[in-house]
Amino acid sequence: MAMDATLQVRMDSQIKNNVEELYHDLGTSFAEAVRIFAQQSLLAGGMPFRPTVKAWDELTKEDIDCKLAASEEEILTGRMLSQDETDKRMKARFYRG
């Protein structure tokens, strides 16, 4: 598939630097992560994650248990990859040993 379109996003420079470093450490780029996000959005028919306004430290045990159960179901049904499977695929695709 040809990459013939450009997306520009304005954001806080510290967030940009931190996320670029994160994806570099994962063996990929922030731009590739955005492309993956777009593809996953199409596959999911919406956001590929559940947006929330609560920070993890504000969630109750019940909230966290509910989120984990939903994630486990998505992994079991193949709708979402486990962290281990994601790491394996990312390493196979982007590792520059």
PDB file of N, CA and C in Angstrom:
ATOM      1  N   MET A   1       0.849  -1.174   0.000  1.00  0.00           N
ATOM      2  CA  MET A   1       0.000   0.000   0.000  1.00  0.00           C
ATOM      3  C   MET A   1       0.896   1.240   0.000  1.00  0.00           C
ATOM      4  N   ALA A   2       0.625   2.157  -0.913  1.00  0.00           N
ATOM      5  CA  ALA A   2       1.422   3.377  -1.024  1.00  0.00           C
ATOM      6  C   ALA A   2       1.140   4.318   0.139  1.00  0.00           C
ATOM      7  N   MET A   3       2.195   4.927   0.633  1.00  0.00           N
ATOM      8  CA  MET A   3       2.030   5.940   1.671  1.00  0.00           C
ATOM      9  C   MET A   3       2.096   7.289   0.975  1.00  0.00           C
ATOM     10  N   ASP A   4       0.917   7.798   0.602  1.00  0.00           N
ATOM     11  CA  ASP A   4       0.860   9.005  -0.205  1.00  0.00           C
ATOM     12  C   ASP A   4       0.117  10.157   0.471  1.00  0.00           C
ATOM     13  N   ALA A   5      -0.104  10.060   1.768  1.00  0.00           N
ATOM     14  CA  ALA A   5      -0.781  11.132   2.504  1.00  0.00           C
ATOM     15  C   ALA A   5       0.035  11.480   3.744  1.00  0.00           C
ATOM     16  N   THR A   6      -0.066  12.723   4.155  1.00  0.00           N
ATOM     17  CA  THR A   6       0.656  13.201   5.323  1.00  0.00           C
ATOM     18  C   THR A   6      -0.329  13.655   6.383  1.00  0.00           C
ATOM     19  N   LEU A   7      -0.028  13.345   7.633  1.00  0.00           N
ATOM     20  CA  LEU A   7      -0.833  13.776   8.766  1.00  0.00           C
ATOM     21  C   LEU A   7       0.042  14.640   9.657  1.00  0.00           C
ATOM     22  N   GLN A   8      -0.438  15.819  10.011  1.00  0.00           N
ATOM     23  CA  GLN A   8       0.289  16.683  10.936  1.00  0.00           C
ATOM     24  C   GLN A   8      -0.527  16.815  12.211  1.00  0.00           C
ATOM     25  N   VAL A   9       0.138  16.677  13.340  1.00  0.00           N
ATOM     26  CA  VAL A   9      -0.521  16.761  14.637  1.00  0.00           C
ATOM     27  C   VAL A   9       0.298  17.686  15.527  1.00  0.00           C
ATOM     28  N   ARG A  10      -0.361  18.610  16.183  1.00  0.00           N
ATOM     29  CA  ARG A  10       0.324  19.482  17.139  1.00  0.00           C
ATOM     30  C   ARG A  10       0.162  18.873  18.529  1.00  0.00           C
ATOM     31  N   MET A  11       1.264  18.830  19.272  1.00  0.00           N
ATOM     32  CA  MET A  11       1.220  18.296  20.633  1.00  0.00           C
ATOM     33  C   MET A  11       2.345  18.895  21.456  1.00  0.00           C
ATOM     34  N   ASP A  12       2.254  18.703  22.728  1.00  0.00           N
ATOM     35  CA  ASP A  12       3.278  19.145  23.659  1.00  0.00           C
ATOM     36  C   ASP A  12       4.604  18.470  23.299  1.00  0.00           C
ATOM     37  N   SER A  13       5.677  19.250  23.232  1.00  0.00           N
ATOM     38  CA  SER A  13       6.971  18.714  22.799  1.00  0.00           C
ATOM     39  C   SER A  13       7.508  17.647  23.751  1.00  0.00           C
ATOM     40  N   GLN A  14       7.240  17.772  25.041  1.00  0.00           N
ATOM     41  CA  GLN A  14       7.745  16.761  25.984  1.00  0.00           C
ATOM     42  C   GLN A  14       7.023  15.426  25.778  1.00  0.00           C
ATOM     43  N   ILE A  15       5.710  15.474  25.542  1.00  0.00           N
ATOM     44  CA  ILE A  15       4.967  14.241  25.251  1.00  0.00           C
ATOM     45  C   ILE A  15       5.517  13.610  23.981  1.00  0.00           C
ATOM     46  N   LYS A  16       5.731  14.414  22.951  1.00  0.00           N
ATOM     47  CA  LYS A  16       6.269  13.914  21.682  1.00  0.00           C
ATOM     48  C   LYS A  16       7.624  13.247  21.897  1.00  0.00           C
ATOM     49  N   ASN A  17       8.521  13.912  22.614  1.00  0.00           N
ATOM     50  CA  ASN A  17       9.849  13.344  22.870  1.00  0.00           C
ATOM     51  C   ASN A  17       9.754  12.032  23.642  1.00  0.00           C
ATOM     52  N   ASN A  18       8.895  12.004  24.661  1.00  0.00           N
ATOM     53  CA  ASN A  18       8.747  10.794  25.477  1.00  0.00           C
ATOM     54  C   ASN A  18       8.194   9.632  24.662  1.00  0.00           C
ATOM     55  N   VAL A  19       7.178   9.904  23.830  1.00  0.00           N
ATOM     56  CA  VAL A  19       6.567   8.822  23.065  1.00  0.00           C
ATOM     57  C   VAL A  19       7.508   8.364  21.941  1.00  0.00           C
ATOM     58  N   GLU A  20       8.273   9.283  21.348  1.00  0.00           N
ATOM     59  CA  GLU A  20       9.254   8.871  20.339  1.00  0.00           C
ATOM     60  C   GLU A  20      10.311   7.960  20.954  1.00  0.00           C
ATOM     61  N   GLU A  21      10.759   8.294  22.155  1.00  0.00           N
ATOM     62  CA  GLU A  21      11.735   7.451  22.851  1.00  0.00           C
ATOM     63  C   GLU A  21      11.140   6.082  23.176  1.00  0.00           C
ATOM     64  N   LEU A  22       9.881   6.071  23.629  1.00  0.00           N
ATOM     65  CA  LEU A  22       9.195   4.817  23.942  1.00  0.00           C
ATOM     66  C   LEU A  22       9.165   3.902  22.723  1.00  0.00           C
ATOM     67  N   TYR A  23       8.687   4.421  21.584  1.00  0.00           N
ATOM     68  CA  TYR A  23       8.573   3.581  20.401  1.00  0.00           C
ATOM     69  C   TYR A  23       9.931   3.208  19.835  1.00  0.00           C
ATOM     70  N   HIS A  24      10.921   4.076  19.973  1.00  0.00           N
ATOM     71  CA  HIS A  24      12.281   3.722  19.559  1.00  0.00           C
ATOM     72  C   HIS A  24      12.772   2.522  20.374  1.00  0.00           C
ATOM     73  N   ASP A  25      12.516   2.555  21.681  1.00  0.00           N
ATOM     74  CA  ASP A  25      12.908   1.436  22.552  1.00  0.00           C
ATOM     75  C   ASP A  25      12.180   0.145  22.180  1.00  0.00           C
ATOM     76  N   LEU A  26      10.979   0.277  21.590  1.00  0.00           N
ATOM     77  CA  LEU A  26      10.216  -0.894  21.143  1.00  0.00           C
ATOM     78  C   LEU A  26      10.646  -1.355  19.755  1.00  0.00           C
ATOM     79  N   GLY A  27      11.591  -0.631  19.144  1.00  0.00           N
ATOM     80  CA  GLY A  27      12.096  -1.027  17.839  1.00  0.00           C
ATOM     81  C   GLY A  27      11.283  -0.504  16.680  1.00  0.00           C
ATOM     82  N   THR A  28      10.506   0.542  16.904  1.00  0.00           N
ATOM     83  CA  THR A  28       9.687   1.113  15.834  1.00  0.00           C
ATOM     84  C   THR A  28       9.687   2.624  15.986  1.00  0.00           C
ATOM     85  N   SER A  29       8.781   3.286  15.341  1.00  0.00           N
ATOM     86  CA  SER A  29       8.710   4.746  15.393  1.00  0.00           C
ATOM     87  C   SER A  29       7.317   5.197  15.815  1.00  0.00           C
ATOM     88  N   PHE A  30       7.240   6.443  16.226  1.00  0.00           N
ATOM     89  CA  PHE A  30       5.955   7.039  16.574  1.00  0.00           C
ATOM     90  C   PHE A  30       5.061   7.064  15.336  1.00  0.00           C
ATOM     91  N   ALA A  31       5.632   7.385  14.182  1.00  0.00           N
ATOM     92  CA  ALA A  31       4.848   7.404  12.942  1.00  0.00           C
ATOM     93  C   ALA A  31       4.252   6.027  12.649  1.00  0.00           C
ATOM     94  N   GLU A  32       5.047   4.969  12.839  1.00  0.00           N
ATOM     95  CA  GLU A  32       4.523   3.612  12.604  1.00  0.00           C
ATOM     96  C   GLU A  32       3.437   3.285  13.624  1.00  0.00           C
ATOM     97  N   ALA A  33       3.591   3.739  14.858  1.00  0.00           N
ATOM     98  CA  ALA A  33       2.560   3.510  15.873  1.00  0.00           C
ATOM     99  C   ALA A  33       1.251   4.186  15.471  1.00  0.00           C
ATOM    100  N   VAL A  34       1.338   5.372  14.886  1.00  0.00           N
ATOM    101  CA  VAL A  34       0.130   6.063  14.426  1.00  0.00           C
ATOM    102  C   VAL A  34      -0.511   5.276  13.284  1.00  0.00           C
ATOM    103  N   ARG A  35       0.317   4.741  12.368  1.00  0.00           N
ATOM    104  CA  ARG A  35      -0.232   3.924  11.277  1.00  0.00           C
ATOM    105  C   ARG A  35      -0.909   2.668  11.835  1.00  0.00           C
ATOM    106  N   ILE A  36      -0.302   2.044  12.832  1.00  0.00           N
ATOM    107  CA  ILE A  36      -0.900   0.860  13.473  1.00  0.00           C
ATOM    108  C   ILE A  36      -2.220   1.244  14.135  1.00  0.00           C
ATOM    109  N   PHE A  37      -2.233   2.379  14.833  1.00  0.00           N
ATOM    110  CA  PHE A  37      -3.465   2.868  15.461  1.00  0.00           C
ATOM    111  C   PHE A  37      -4.573   3.022  14.418  1.00  0.00           C
ATOM    112  N   ALA A  38      -4.240   3.613  13.254  1.00  0.00           N
ATOM    113  CA  ALA A  38      -5.239   3.815  12.204  1.00  0.00           C
ATOM    114  C   ALA A  38      -5.771   2.474  11.701  1.00  0.00           C
ATOM    115  N   GLN A  39      -4.883   1.516  11.454  1.00  0.00           N
ATOM    116  CA  GLN A  39      -5.312   0.201  10.975  1.00  0.00           C
ATOM    117  C   GLN A  39      -6.187  -0.502  12.018  1.00  0.00           C
ATOM    118  N   GLN A  40      -5.783  -0.435  13.275  1.00  0.00           N
ATOM    119  CA  GLN A  40      -6.562  -1.069  14.339  1.00  0.00           C
ATOM    120  C   GLN A  40      -7.924  -0.396  14.489  1.00  0.00           C
ATOM    121  N   SER A  41      -7.978   0.914  14.275  1.00  0.00           N
ATOM    122  CA  SER A  41      -9.257   1.630  14.326  1.00  0.00           C
ATOM    123  C   SER A  41     -10.201   1.102  13.256  1.00  0.00           C
ATOM    124  N   LEU A  42      -9.670   0.871  12.052  1.00  0.00           N
ATOM    125  CA  LEU A  42     -10.498   0.324  10.974  1.00  0.00           C
ATOM    126  C   LEU A  42     -10.966  -1.084  11.309  1.00  0.00           C
ATOM    127  N   LEU A  43     -10.060  -1.912  11.845  1.00  0.00           N
ATOM    128  CA  LEU A  43     -10.434  -3.282  12.218  1.00  0.00           C
ATOM    129  C   LEU A  43     -11.480  -3.304  13.326  1.00  0.00           C
ATOM    130  N   ALA A  44     -11.340  -2.390  14.289  1.00  0.00           N
ATOM    131  CA  ALA A  44     -12.255  -2.350  15.430  1.00  0.00           C
ATOM    132  C   ALA A  44     -13.549  -1.610  15.102  1.00  0.00           C
ATOM    133  N   GLY A  45     -13.550  -0.847  14.017  1.00  0.00           N
ATOM    134  CA  GLY A  45     -14.723  -0.041  13.698  1.00  0.00           C
ATOM    135  C   GLY A  45     -14.885   1.119  14.662  1.00  0.00           C
ATOM    136  N   GLY A  46     -13.786   1.615  15.175  1.00  0.00           N
ATOM    137  CA  GLY A  46     -13.791   2.718  16.142  1.00  0.00           C
ATOM    138  C   GLY A  46     -12.457   2.762  16.849  1.00  0.00           C
ATOM    139  N   MET A  47     -12.443   3.363  18.007  1.00  0.00           N
ATOM    140  CA  MET A  47     -11.204   3.419  18.784  1.00  0.00           C
ATOM    141  C   MET A  47     -10.759   2.005  19.139  1.00  0.00           C
ATOM    142  N   PRO A  48      -9.468   1.707  18.983  1.00  0.00           N
ATOM    143  CA  PRO A  48      -8.998   0.360  19.297  1.00  0.00           C
ATOM    144  C   PRO A  48      -8.743   0.138  20.793  1.00  0.00           C
ATOM    145  N   PHE A  49      -9.239   1.026  21.597  1.00  0.00           N
ATOM    146  CA  PHE A  49      -9.180   0.898  23.051  1.00  0.00           C
ATOM    147  C   PHE A  49     -10.367   1.645  23.623  1.00  0.00           C
ATOM    148  N   ARG A  50     -10.645   1.426  24.880  1.00  0.00           N
ATOM    149  CA  ARG A  50     -11.762   2.116  25.525  1.00  0.00           C
ATOM    150  C   ARG A  50     -11.259   3.391  26.197  1.00  0.00           C
ATOM    151  N   PRO A  51     -11.601   4.544  25.640  1.00  0.00           N
ATOM    152  CA  PRO A  51     -11.176   5.793  26.287  1.00  0.00           C
ATOM    153  C   PRO A  51     -11.809   5.912  27.670  1.00  0.00           C
ATOM    154  N   THR A  52     -11.089   6.507  28.586  1.00  0.00           N
ATOM    155  CA  THR A  52     -11.596   6.690  29.935  1.00  0.00           C
ATOM    156  C   THR A  52     -11.127   8.035  30.470  1.00  0.00           C
ATOM    157  N   VAL A  53     -11.881   8.604  31.350  1.00  0.00           N
ATOM    158  CA  VAL A  53     -11.489   9.866  31.955  1.00  0.00           C
ATOM    159  C   VAL A  53     -10.840   9.644  33.322  1.00  0.00           C
ATOM    160  N   LYS A  54     -10.900   8.434  33.823  1.00  0.00           N
ATOM    161  CA  LYS A  54     -10.289   8.129  35.107  1.00  0.00           C
ATOM    162  C   LYS A  54      -8.860   7.638  34.912  1.00  0.00           C
ATOM    163  N   ALA A  55      -7.963   8.117  35.740  1.00  0.00           N
ATOM    164  CA  ALA A  55      -6.606   7.597  35.763  1.00  0.00           C
ATOM    165  C   ALA A  55      -6.616   6.270  36.523  1.00  0.00           C
ATOM    166  N   TRP A  56      -5.637   5.425  36.230  1.00  0.00           N
ATOM    167  CA  TRP A  56      -5.601   4.110  36.888  1.00  0.00           C
ATOM    168  C   TRP A  56      -5.653   4.230  38.402  1.00  0.00           C
ATOM    169  N   ASP A  57      -4.968   5.226  38.954  1.00  0.00           N
ATOM    170  CA  ASP A  57      -4.948   5.342  40.414  1.00  0.00           C
ATOM    171  C   ASP A  57      -6.271   5.837  40.994  1.00  0.00           C
ATOM    172  N   GLU A  58      -7.207   6.237  40.129  1.00  0.00           N
ATOM    173  CA  GLU A  58      -8.539   6.645  40.578  1.00  0.00           C
ATOM    174  C   GLU A  58      -9.563   5.515  40.475  1.00  0.00           C
ATOM    175  N   LEU A  59      -9.189   4.410  39.828  1.00  0.00           N
ATOM    176  CA  LEU A  59     -10.122   3.309  39.633  1.00  0.00           C
ATOM    177  C   LEU A  59     -10.260   2.465  40.895  1.00  0.00           C
ATOM    178  N   THR A  60     -11.457   1.953  41.115  1.00  0.00           N
ATOM    179  CA  THR A  60     -11.669   1.019  42.220  1.00  0.00           C
ATOM    180  C   THR A  60     -11.195  -0.362  41.783  1.00  0.00           C
ATOM    181  N   LYS A  61     -11.069  -1.271  42.716  1.00  0.00           N
ATOM    182  CA  LYS A  61     -10.699  -2.650  42.413  1.00  0.00           C
ATOM    183  C   LYS A  61     -11.708  -3.259  41.441  1.00  0.00           C
ATOM    184  N   GLU A  62     -12.976  -2.957  41.641  1.00  0.00           N
ATOM    185  CA  GLU A  62     -14.028  -3.481  40.765  1.00  0.00           C
ATOM    186  C   GLU A  62     -13.882  -2.941  39.335  1.00  0.00           C
ATOM    187  N   ASP A  63     -13.541  -1.641  39.217  1.00  0.00           N
ATOM    188  CA  ASP A  63     -13.314  -1.048  37.887  1.00  0.00           C
ATOM    189  C   ASP A  63     -12.170  -1.766  37.168  1.00  0.00           C
ATOM    190  N   ILE A  64     -11.094  -1.975  37.890  1.00  0.00           N
ATOM    191  CA  ILE A  64      -9.918  -2.627  37.304  1.00  0.00           C
ATOM    192  C   ILE A  64     -10.239  -4.062  36.924  1.00  0.00           C
ATOM    193  N   ASP A  65     -10.917  -4.792  37.804  1.00  0.00           N
ATOM    194  CA  ASP A  65     -11.300  -6.173  37.501  1.00  0.00           C
ATOM    195  C   ASP A  65     -12.163  -6.243  36.243  1.00  0.00           C
ATOM    196  N   CYS A  66     -13.083  -5.299  36.110  1.00  0.00           N
ATOM    197  CA  CYS A  66     -13.964  -5.247  34.935  1.00  0.00           C
ATOM    198  C   CYS A  66     -13.150  -4.991  33.661  1.00  0.00           C
ATOM    199  N   LYS A  67     -12.215  -4.047  33.718  1.00  0.00           N
ATOM    200  CA  LYS A  67     -11.367  -3.753  32.562  1.00  0.00           C
ATOM    201  C   LYS A  67     -10.501  -4.956  32.195  1.00  0.00           C
ATOM    202  N   LEU A  68      -9.940  -5.613  33.187  1.00  0.00           N
ATOM    203  CA  LEU A  68      -9.100  -6.782  32.913  1.00  0.00           C
ATOM    204  C   LEU A  68      -9.915  -7.928  32.319  1.00  0.00           C
ATOM    205  N   ALA A  69     -11.116  -8.139  32.824  1.00  0.00           N
ATOM    206  CA  ALA A  69     -11.976  -9.198  32.283  1.00  0.00           C
ATOM    207  C   ALA A  69     -12.342  -8.902  30.828  1.00  0.00           C
ATOM    208  N   ALA A  70     -12.653  -7.647  30.537  1.00  0.00           N
ATOM    209  CA  ALA A  70     -12.986  -7.267  29.155  1.00  0.00           C
ATOM    210  C   ALA A  70     -11.785  -7.461  28.249  1.00  0.00           C
ATOM    211  N   SER A  71     -10.610  -7.108  28.715  1.00  0.00           N
ATOM    212  CA  SER A  71      -9.391  -7.291  27.920  1.00  0.00           C
ATOM    213  C   SER A  71      -9.116  -8.766  27.677  1.00  0.00           C
ATOM    214  N   GLU A  72      -9.295  -9.575  28.714  1.00  0.00           N
ATOM    215  CA  GLU A  72      -9.072 -11.015  28.571  1.00  0.00           C
ATOM    216  C   GLU A  72     -10.027 -11.608  27.530  1.00  0.00           C
ATOM    217  N   GLU A  73     -11.277 -11.168  27.556  1.00  0.00           N
ATOM    218  CA  GLU A  73     -12.248 -11.667  26.580  1.00  0.00           C
ATOM    219  C   GLU A  73     -11.854 -11.248  25.162  1.00  0.00           C
ATOM    220  N   GLU A  74     -11.398 -10.025  25.000  1.00  0.00           N
ATOM    221  CA  GLU A  74     -10.968  -9.556  23.684  1.00  0.00           C
ATOM    222  C   GLU A  74      -9.770 -10.343  23.182  1.00  0.00           C
ATOM    223  N   ILE A  75      -8.867 -10.712  24.069  1.00  0.00           N
ATOM    224  CA  ILE A  75      -7.705 -11.523  23.686  1.00  0.00           C
ATOM    225  C   ILE A  75      -8.161 -12.920  23.289  1.00  0.00           C
ATOM    226  N   LEU A  76      -9.038 -13.521  24.096  1.00  0.00           N
ATOM    227  CA  LEU A  76      -9.499 -14.888  23.822  1.00  0.00           C
ATOM    228  C   LEU A  76     -10.288 -14.984  22.522  1.00  0.00           C
ATOM    229  N   THR A  77     -11.021 -13.936  22.174  1.00  0.00           N
ATOM    230  CA  THR A  77     -11.809 -13.956  20.938  1.00  0.00           C
ATOM    231  C   THR A  77     -10.995 -13.497  19.731  1.00  0.00           C
ATOM    232  N   GLY A  78      -9.735 -13.106  19.947  1.00  0.00           N
ATOM    233  CA  GLY A  78      -8.880 -12.689  18.843  1.00  0.00           C
ATOM    234  C   GLY A  78      -9.078 -11.248  18.415  1.00  0.00           C
ATOM    235  N   ARG A  79      -9.916 -10.523  19.148  1.00  0.00           N
ATOM    236  CA  ARG A  79     -10.158  -9.122  18.797  1.00  0.00           C
ATOM    237  C   ARG A  79      -8.975  -8.242  19.178  1.00  0.00           C
ATOM    238  N   MET A  80      -8.199  -8.674  20.148  1.00  0.00           N
ATOM    239  CA  MET A  80      -7.048  -7.919  20.612  1.00  0.00           C
ATOM    240  C   MET A  80      -5.921  -8.910  20.893  1.00  0.00           C
ATOM    241  N   LEU A  81      -4.685  -8.483  20.670  1.00  0.00           N
ATOM    242  CA  LEU A  81      -3.531  -9.333  20.946  1.00  0.00           C
ATOM    243  C   LEU A  81      -3.079  -9.171  22.391  1.00  0.00           C
ATOM    244  N   SER A  82      -2.548 -10.242  22.943  1.00  0.00           N
ATOM    245  CA  SER A  82      -1.951 -10.146  24.274  1.00  0.00           C
ATOM    246  C   SER A  82      -0.659  -9.335  24.163  1.00  0.00           C
ATOM    247  N   GLN A  83      -0.142  -8.868  25.283  1.00  0.00           N
ATOM    248  CA  GLN A  83       1.114  -8.113  25.272  1.00  0.00           C
ATOM    249  C   GLN A  83       2.244  -8.981  24.752  1.00  0.00           C
ATOM    250  N   ASP A  84       2.289 -10.246  25.149  1.00  0.00           N
ATOM    251  CA  ASP A  84       3.349 -11.144  24.669  1.00  0.00           C
ATOM    252  C   ASP A  84       3.293 -11.308  23.152  1.00  0.00           C
ATOM    253  N   GLU A  85       2.080 -11.497  22.604  1.00  0.00           N
ATOM    254  CA  GLU A  85       1.932 -11.655  21.158  1.00  0.00           C
ATOM    255  C   GLU A  85       2.279 -10.356  20.432  1.00  0.00           C
ATOM    256  N   THR A  86       1.884  -9.230  20.994  1.00  0.00           N
ATOM    257  CA  THR A  86       2.217  -7.942  20.389  1.00  0.00           C
ATOM    258  C   THR A  86       3.726  -7.741  20.383  1.00  0.00           C
ATOM    259  N   ASP A  87       4.372  -8.019  21.504  1.00  0.00           N
ATOM    260  CA  ASP A  87       5.830  -7.894  21.583  1.00  0.00           C
ATOM    261  C   ASP A  87       6.508  -8.795  20.558  1.00  0.00           C
ATOM    262  N   LYS A  88       6.031 -10.032  20.428  1.00  0.00           N
ATOM    263  CA  LYS A  88       6.605 -10.990  19.482  1.00  0.00           C
ATOM    264  C   LYS A  88       6.480 -10.471  18.048  1.00  0.00           C
ATOM    265  N   ARG A  89       5.309  -9.989  17.698  1.00  0.00           N
ATOM    266  CA  ARG A  89       5.086  -9.476  16.340  1.00  0.00           C
ATOM    267  C   ARG A  89       5.896  -8.211  16.069  1.00  0.00           C
ATOM    268  N   MET A  90       5.941  -7.322  17.051  1.00  0.00           N
ATOM    269  CA  MET A  90       6.721  -6.093  16.878  1.00  0.00           C
ATOM    270  C   MET A  90       8.203  -6.418  16.708  1.00  0.00           C
ATOM    271  N   LYS A  91       8.707  -7.338  17.498  1.00  0.00           N
ATOM    272  CA  LYS A  91      10.120  -7.702  17.408  1.00  0.00           C
ATOM    273  C   LYS A  91      10.413  -8.342  16.051  1.00  0.00           C
ATOM    274  N   ALA A  92       9.535  -9.233  15.595  1.00  0.00           N
ATOM    275  CA  ALA A  92       9.735  -9.891  14.307  1.00  0.00           C
ATOM    276  C   ALA A  92       9.721  -8.870  13.171  1.00  0.00           C
ATOM    277  N   ARG A  93       8.886  -7.871  13.285  1.00  0.00           N
ATOM    278  CA  ARG A  93       8.754  -6.896  12.201  1.00  0.00           C
ATOM    279  C   ARG A  93       9.793  -5.810  12.232  1.00  0.00           C
ATOM    280  N   PHE A  94      10.185  -5.361  13.430  1.00  0.00           N
ATOM    281  CA  PHE A  94      11.001  -4.151  13.523  1.00  0.00           C
ATOM    282  C   PHE A  94      12.385  -4.328  14.155  1.00  0.00           C
ATOM    283  N   TYR A  95      12.688  -5.486  14.693  1.00  0.00           N
ATOM    284  CA  TYR A  95      13.965  -5.654  15.391  1.00  0.00           C
ATOM    285  C   TYR A  95      15.122  -5.442  14.426  1.00  0.00           C
ATOM    286  N   ARG A  96      16.041  -4.609  14.830  1.00  0.00           N
ATOM    287  CA  ARG A  96      17.187  -4.305  13.980  1.00  0.00           C
ATOM    288  C   ARG A  96      18.493  -4.718  14.659  1.00  0.00           C
ATOM    289  N   GLY A  97      18.472  -5.880  15.279  1.00  0.00           N
ATOM    290  CA  GLY A  97      19.491  -6.505  16.026  1.00  0.00           C
ATOM    291  C   GLY A  97      20.847  -6.095  15.992  1.00  0.00           C
TER     292      GLY A  97
END
